[in-house]
Short mmCIF file of C-alpha atoms and ligand atoms in Angstrom, two decimals:
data_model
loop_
_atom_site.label_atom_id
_atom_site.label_comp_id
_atom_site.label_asym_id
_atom_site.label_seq_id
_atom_site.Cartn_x
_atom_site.Cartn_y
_atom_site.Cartn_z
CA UNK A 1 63.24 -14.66 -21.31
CA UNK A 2 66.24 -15.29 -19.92
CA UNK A 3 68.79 -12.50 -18.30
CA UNK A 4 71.28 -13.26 -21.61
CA UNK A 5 68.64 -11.88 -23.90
CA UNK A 6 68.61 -8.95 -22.34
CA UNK A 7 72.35 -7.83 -23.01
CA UNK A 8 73.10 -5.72 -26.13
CA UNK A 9 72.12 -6.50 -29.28
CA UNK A 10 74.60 -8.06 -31.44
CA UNK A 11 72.04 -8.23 -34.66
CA UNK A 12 68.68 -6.53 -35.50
CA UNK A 13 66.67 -7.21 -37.66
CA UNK A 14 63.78 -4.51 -38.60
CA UNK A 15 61.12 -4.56 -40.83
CA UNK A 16 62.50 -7.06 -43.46
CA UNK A 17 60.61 -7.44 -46.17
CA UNK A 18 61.25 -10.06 -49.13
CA UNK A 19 59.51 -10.94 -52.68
CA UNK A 20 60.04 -13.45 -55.35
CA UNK A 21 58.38 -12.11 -58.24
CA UNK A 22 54.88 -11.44 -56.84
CA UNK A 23 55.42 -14.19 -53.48
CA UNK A 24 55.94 -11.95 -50.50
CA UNK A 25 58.16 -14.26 -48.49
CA UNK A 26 59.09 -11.73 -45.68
CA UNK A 27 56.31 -9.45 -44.62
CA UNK A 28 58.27 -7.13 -42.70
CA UNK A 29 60.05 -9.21 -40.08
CA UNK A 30 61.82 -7.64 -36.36
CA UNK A 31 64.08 -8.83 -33.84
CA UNK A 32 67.00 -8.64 -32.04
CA UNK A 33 69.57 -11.28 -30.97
CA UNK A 34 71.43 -10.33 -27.43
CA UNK A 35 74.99 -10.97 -27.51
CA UNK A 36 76.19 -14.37 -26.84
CA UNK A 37 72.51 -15.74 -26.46
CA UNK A 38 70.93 -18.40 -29.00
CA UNK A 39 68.19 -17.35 -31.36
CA UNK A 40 66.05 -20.41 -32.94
CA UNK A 41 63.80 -19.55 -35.77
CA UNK A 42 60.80 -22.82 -35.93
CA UNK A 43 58.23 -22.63 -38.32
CA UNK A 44 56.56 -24.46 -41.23
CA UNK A 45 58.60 -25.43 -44.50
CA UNK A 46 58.31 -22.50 -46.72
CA UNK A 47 57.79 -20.20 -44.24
CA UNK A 48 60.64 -17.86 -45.18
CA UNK A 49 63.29 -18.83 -42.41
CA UNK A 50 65.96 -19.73 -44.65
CA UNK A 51 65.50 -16.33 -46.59
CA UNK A 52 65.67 -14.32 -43.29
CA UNK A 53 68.57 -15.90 -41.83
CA UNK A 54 70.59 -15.50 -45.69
CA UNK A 55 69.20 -11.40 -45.37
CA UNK A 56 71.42 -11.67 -41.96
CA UNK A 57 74.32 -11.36 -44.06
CA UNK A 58 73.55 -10.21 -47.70
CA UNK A 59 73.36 -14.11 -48.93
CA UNK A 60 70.33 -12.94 -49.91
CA UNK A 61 69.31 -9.42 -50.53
CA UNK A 62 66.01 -7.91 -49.44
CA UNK A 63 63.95 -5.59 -50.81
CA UNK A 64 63.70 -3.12 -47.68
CA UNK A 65 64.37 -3.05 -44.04
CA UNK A 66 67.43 -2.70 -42.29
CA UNK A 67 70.02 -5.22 -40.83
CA UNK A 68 72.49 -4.45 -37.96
CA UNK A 69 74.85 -7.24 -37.00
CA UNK A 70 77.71 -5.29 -34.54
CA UNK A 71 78.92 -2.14 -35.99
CA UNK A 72 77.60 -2.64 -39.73
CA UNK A 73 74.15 -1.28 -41.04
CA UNK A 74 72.65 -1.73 -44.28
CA UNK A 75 69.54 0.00 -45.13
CA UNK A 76 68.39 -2.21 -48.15
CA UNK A 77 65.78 -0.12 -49.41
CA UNK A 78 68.40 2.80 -49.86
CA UNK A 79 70.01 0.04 -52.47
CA UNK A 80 70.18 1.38 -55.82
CA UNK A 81 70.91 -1.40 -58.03
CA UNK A 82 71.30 -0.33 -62.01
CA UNK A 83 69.19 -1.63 -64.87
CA UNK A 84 71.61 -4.76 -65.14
CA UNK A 85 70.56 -5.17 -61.23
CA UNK A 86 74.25 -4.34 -60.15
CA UNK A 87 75.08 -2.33 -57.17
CA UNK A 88 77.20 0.88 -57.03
CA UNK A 89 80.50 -0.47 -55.96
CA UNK A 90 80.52 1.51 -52.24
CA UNK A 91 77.02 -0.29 -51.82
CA UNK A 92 78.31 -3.94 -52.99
CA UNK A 93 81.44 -2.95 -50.41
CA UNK A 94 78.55 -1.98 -47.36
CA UNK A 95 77.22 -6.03 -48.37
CA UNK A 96 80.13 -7.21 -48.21
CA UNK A 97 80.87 -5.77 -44.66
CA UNK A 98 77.94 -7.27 -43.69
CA UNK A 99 78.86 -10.83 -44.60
CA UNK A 100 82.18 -10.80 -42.63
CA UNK A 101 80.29 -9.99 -39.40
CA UNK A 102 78.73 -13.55 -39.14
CA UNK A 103 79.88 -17.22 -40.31
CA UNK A 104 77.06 -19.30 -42.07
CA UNK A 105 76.86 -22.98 -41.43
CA UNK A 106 74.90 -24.64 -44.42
CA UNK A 107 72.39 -27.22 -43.93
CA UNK A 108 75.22 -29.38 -46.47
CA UNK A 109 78.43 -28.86 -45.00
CA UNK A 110 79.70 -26.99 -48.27
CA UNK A 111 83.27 -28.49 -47.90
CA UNK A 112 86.06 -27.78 -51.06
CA UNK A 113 86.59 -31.80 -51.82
CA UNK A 114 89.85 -31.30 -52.60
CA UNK A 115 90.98 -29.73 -49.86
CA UNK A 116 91.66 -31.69 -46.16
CA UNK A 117 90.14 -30.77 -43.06
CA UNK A 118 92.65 -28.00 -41.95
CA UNK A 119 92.83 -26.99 -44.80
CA UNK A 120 88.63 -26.14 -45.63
CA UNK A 121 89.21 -24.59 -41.94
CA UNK A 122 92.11 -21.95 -43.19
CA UNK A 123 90.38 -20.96 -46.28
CA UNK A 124 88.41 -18.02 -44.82
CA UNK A 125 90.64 -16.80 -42.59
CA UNK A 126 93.68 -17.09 -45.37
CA UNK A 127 92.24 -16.27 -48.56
CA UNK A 128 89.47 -13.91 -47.19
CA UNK A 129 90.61 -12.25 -44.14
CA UNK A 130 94.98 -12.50 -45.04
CA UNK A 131 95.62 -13.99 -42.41
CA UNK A 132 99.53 -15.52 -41.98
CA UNK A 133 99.21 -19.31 -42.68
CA UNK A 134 101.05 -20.45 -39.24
CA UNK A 135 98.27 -18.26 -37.23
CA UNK A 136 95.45 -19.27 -38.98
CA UNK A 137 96.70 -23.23 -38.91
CA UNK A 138 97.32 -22.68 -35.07
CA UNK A 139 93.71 -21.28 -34.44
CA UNK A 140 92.35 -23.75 -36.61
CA UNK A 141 93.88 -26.98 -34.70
CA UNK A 142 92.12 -25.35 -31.84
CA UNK A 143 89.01 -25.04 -33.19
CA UNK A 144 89.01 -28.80 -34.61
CA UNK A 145 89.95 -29.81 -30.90
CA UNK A 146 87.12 -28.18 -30.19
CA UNK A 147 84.64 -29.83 -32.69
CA UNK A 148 86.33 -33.18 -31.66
CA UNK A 149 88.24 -33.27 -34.90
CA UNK A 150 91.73 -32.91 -33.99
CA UNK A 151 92.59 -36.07 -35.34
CA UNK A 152 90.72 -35.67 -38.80
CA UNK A 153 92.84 -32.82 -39.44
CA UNK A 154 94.51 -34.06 -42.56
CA UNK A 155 91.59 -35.88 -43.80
CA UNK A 156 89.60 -35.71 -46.94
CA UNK A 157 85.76 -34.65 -46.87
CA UNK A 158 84.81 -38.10 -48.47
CA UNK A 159 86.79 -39.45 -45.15
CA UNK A 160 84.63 -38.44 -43.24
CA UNK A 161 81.11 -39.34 -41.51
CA UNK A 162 78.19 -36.84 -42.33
CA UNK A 163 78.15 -35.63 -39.05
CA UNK A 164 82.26 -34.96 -38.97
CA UNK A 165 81.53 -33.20 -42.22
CA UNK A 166 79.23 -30.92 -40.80
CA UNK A 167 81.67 -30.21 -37.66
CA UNK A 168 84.16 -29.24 -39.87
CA UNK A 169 81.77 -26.82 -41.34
CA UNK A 170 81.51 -25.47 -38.21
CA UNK A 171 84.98 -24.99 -37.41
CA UNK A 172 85.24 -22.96 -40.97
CA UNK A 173 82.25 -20.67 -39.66
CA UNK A 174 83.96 -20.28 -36.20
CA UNK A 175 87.32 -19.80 -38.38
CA UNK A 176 86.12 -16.11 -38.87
CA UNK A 177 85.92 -14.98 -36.16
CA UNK A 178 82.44 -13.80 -36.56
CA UNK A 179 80.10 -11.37 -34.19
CA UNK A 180 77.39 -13.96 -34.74
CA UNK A 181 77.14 -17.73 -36.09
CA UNK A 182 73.87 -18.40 -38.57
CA UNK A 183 73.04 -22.08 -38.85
CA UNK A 184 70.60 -23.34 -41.59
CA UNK A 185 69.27 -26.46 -40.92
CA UNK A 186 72.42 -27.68 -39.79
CA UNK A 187 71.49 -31.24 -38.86
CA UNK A 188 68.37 -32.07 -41.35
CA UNK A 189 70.58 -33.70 -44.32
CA UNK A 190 72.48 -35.68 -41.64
CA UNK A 191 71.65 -39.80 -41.07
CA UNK A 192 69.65 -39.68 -37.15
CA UNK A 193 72.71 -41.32 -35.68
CA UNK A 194 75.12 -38.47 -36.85
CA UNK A 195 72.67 -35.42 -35.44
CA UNK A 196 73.59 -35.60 -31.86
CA UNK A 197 76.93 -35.55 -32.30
CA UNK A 198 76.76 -32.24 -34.48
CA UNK A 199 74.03 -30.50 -32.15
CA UNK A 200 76.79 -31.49 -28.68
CA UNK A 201 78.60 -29.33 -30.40
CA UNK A 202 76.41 -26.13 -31.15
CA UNK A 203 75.26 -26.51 -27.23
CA UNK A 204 79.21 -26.58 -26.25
CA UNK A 205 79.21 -23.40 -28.18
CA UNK A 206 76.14 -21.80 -26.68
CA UNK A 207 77.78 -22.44 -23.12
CA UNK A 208 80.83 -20.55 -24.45
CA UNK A 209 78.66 -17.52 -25.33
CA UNK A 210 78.71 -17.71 -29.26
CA UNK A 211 76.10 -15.15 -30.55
CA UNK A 212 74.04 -18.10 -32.93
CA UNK A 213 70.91 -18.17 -34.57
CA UNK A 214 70.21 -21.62 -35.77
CA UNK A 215 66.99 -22.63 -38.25
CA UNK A 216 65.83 -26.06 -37.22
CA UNK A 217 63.34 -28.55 -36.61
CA UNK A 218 64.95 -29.71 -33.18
CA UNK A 219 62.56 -28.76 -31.06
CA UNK A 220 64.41 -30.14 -28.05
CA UNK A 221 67.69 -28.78 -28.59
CA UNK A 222 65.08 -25.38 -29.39
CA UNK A 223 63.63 -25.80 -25.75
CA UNK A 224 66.77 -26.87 -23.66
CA UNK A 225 69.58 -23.83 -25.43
CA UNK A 226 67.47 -21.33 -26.80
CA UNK A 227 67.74 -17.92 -25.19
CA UNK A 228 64.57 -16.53 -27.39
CA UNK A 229 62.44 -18.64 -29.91
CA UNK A 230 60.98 -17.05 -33.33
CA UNK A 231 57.89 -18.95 -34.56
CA UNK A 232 57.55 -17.53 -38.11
CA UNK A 233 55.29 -18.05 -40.74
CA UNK A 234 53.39 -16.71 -44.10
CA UNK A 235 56.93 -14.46 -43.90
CA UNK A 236 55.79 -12.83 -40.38
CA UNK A 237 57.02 -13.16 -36.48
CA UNK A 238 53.74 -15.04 -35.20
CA UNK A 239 55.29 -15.23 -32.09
CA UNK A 240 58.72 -14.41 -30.39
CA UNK A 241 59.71 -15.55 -26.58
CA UNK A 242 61.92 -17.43 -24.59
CA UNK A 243 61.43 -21.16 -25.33
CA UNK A 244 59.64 -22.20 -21.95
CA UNK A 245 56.65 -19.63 -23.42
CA UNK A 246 56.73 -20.27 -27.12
CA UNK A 247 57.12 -24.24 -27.09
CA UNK A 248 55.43 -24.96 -23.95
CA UNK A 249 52.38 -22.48 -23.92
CA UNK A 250 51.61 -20.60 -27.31
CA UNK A 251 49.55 -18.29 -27.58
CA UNK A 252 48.93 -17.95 -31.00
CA UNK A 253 46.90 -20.55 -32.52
CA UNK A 254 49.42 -21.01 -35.69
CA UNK A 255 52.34 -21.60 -33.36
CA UNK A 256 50.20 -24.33 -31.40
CA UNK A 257 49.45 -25.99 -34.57
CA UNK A 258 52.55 -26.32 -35.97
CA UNK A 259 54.03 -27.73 -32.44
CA UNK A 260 50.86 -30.28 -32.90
CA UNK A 261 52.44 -31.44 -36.13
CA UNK A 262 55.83 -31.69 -35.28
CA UNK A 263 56.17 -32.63 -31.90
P1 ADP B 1 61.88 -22.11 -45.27
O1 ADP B 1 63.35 -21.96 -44.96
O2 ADP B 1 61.01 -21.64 -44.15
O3 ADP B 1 61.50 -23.47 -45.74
P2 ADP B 1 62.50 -20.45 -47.55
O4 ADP B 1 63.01 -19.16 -47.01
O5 ADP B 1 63.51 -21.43 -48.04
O6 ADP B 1 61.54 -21.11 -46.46
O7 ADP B 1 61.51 -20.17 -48.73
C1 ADP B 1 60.35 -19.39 -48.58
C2 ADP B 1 59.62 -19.30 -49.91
O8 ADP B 1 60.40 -18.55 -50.81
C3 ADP B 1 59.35 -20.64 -50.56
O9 ADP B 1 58.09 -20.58 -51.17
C4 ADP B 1 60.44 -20.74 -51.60
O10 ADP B 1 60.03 -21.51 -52.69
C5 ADP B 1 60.62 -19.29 -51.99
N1 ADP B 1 62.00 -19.01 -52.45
C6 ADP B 1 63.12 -19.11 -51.69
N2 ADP B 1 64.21 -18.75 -52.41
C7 ADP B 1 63.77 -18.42 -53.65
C8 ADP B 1 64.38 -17.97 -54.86
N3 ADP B 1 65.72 -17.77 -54.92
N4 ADP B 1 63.61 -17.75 -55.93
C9 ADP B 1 62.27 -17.91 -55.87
N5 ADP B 1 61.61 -18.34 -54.76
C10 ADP B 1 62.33 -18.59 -53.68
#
């Protein structure tokens, strides 16, 4: 692993655990993310990696385990939810501390229609955080310079190529602020031509020491930024490692079959 994974912890995960009904989809799933490292989570379709990277921050509740991202805990088996499957209002509040430490970027982009470029970047940071519209407009020019969007600024969504859609979505995540950026499948509903475009990006933000964990089939982009690689599946780390170790020699039979498949 490289020396970046071995600075402080930004999030930790521990013993996660996840049901459906009666489908265990996280068996009790560990790890930590360093700060300002990249964390890629590979495994098969159905394997539970969307679900652990929404428990990151409360998009998706678990049933026990704790998550840590910076100075927020939430122990969610101590979550008492009432018959109606509502939370006591200081535990919804602990949830919703938890969200604001990370930005999510959604495998589709999730942009308001209706709204231009700047002004899907603003939102958070506005609505959310109250933030003073000149401040947040300032950082968000930045941060569309950035994403190679400066132009596009007062564009609409439907103006804009698949892959610009998805940068945008980024700049909204980075918007934030947050300790750590989750991506889910950022590139998969994207035409082939747009991907590379979207994934220069995340790597521009990996050299600038974002804290990111990123879901996703790109097994190069996996082997050439990732700090640490999870390989989970049936809802369990199989195997965890830097990249050069996990994609290049597994150990475990189930990660060396799925890299068969894929690659
Ligand atoms: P992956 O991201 O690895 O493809 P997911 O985390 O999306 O896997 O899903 C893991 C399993 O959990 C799948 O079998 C999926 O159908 C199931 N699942 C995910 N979300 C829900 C939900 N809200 N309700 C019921 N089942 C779900």
């Amino acid at each position: 692993m490289s020396d970046r994974s071995s600075t402080s912890p930004v999030v930790r995960a521990e013993d996660v655990r996840k049901s459906f009904g009666d489908h265990e989809v996280l068996s009790g799933v560990s790890f930590d993310v360093g700060q300002g490292t990249v964390t890629v989570i590979l495994g098969p379709s159905g394997s539970g990696k969307t679900t652990l990277l929404r428990s990151l921050n409360g998009l998706e509740v678990p049933d026990s385990g704790t998550v840590t991202v910076s100075d927020v805990t939430v122990d969610f088996g101590s979550l008492t939810p009432n018959r109606s499957g509502r939370l006591p209002r200081a535990q919804r509040e602990q949830l919703t501390a938890l969200g604001r430490q990370s930005g999510f970027v959604f495998q589709a982009h999730n942009l308001f229609a209706h709204r231009t470029t700047i002004e899907n970047v603003i939102e958070g940071p506005v609505v959310v955080q109250g933030e003073d519209e000149g401040s947040a407009r300032e950082r968000a020019r930045a941060l569309l310079e950035q994403v190679g969007l400066a132009e596009h600024a007062d564009k609409y969504p439907y103006q804009l190529s698949g892959g610009q859609q998805q940068r945008v979505g980024i700049a909204r995540a980075l918007a934030l602020r947050p300790e750590v950026v989750l991506f889910d499948e950022p590139t998969s509903a994207l035409d082939p031509e747009t991907v590379g475009e979207v994934l220069t990006v995340m790597r521009d933000l990996a050299e600038q020491r974002w804290t990111m964990v990123v879901v996703t089939h790109e097994i190069r982009f996996a082997r050439e930024v990732a700090d640490q690689v999870l390989f989970i599946d049936g809802g369990v780390v199989v195997e965890r490692g830097a990249p050069e170790q996990v994609i290049l020699e597994p150990q475990q039979p189930r990660t060396q079959a799925f890299l068969r498949r894929i690659l």
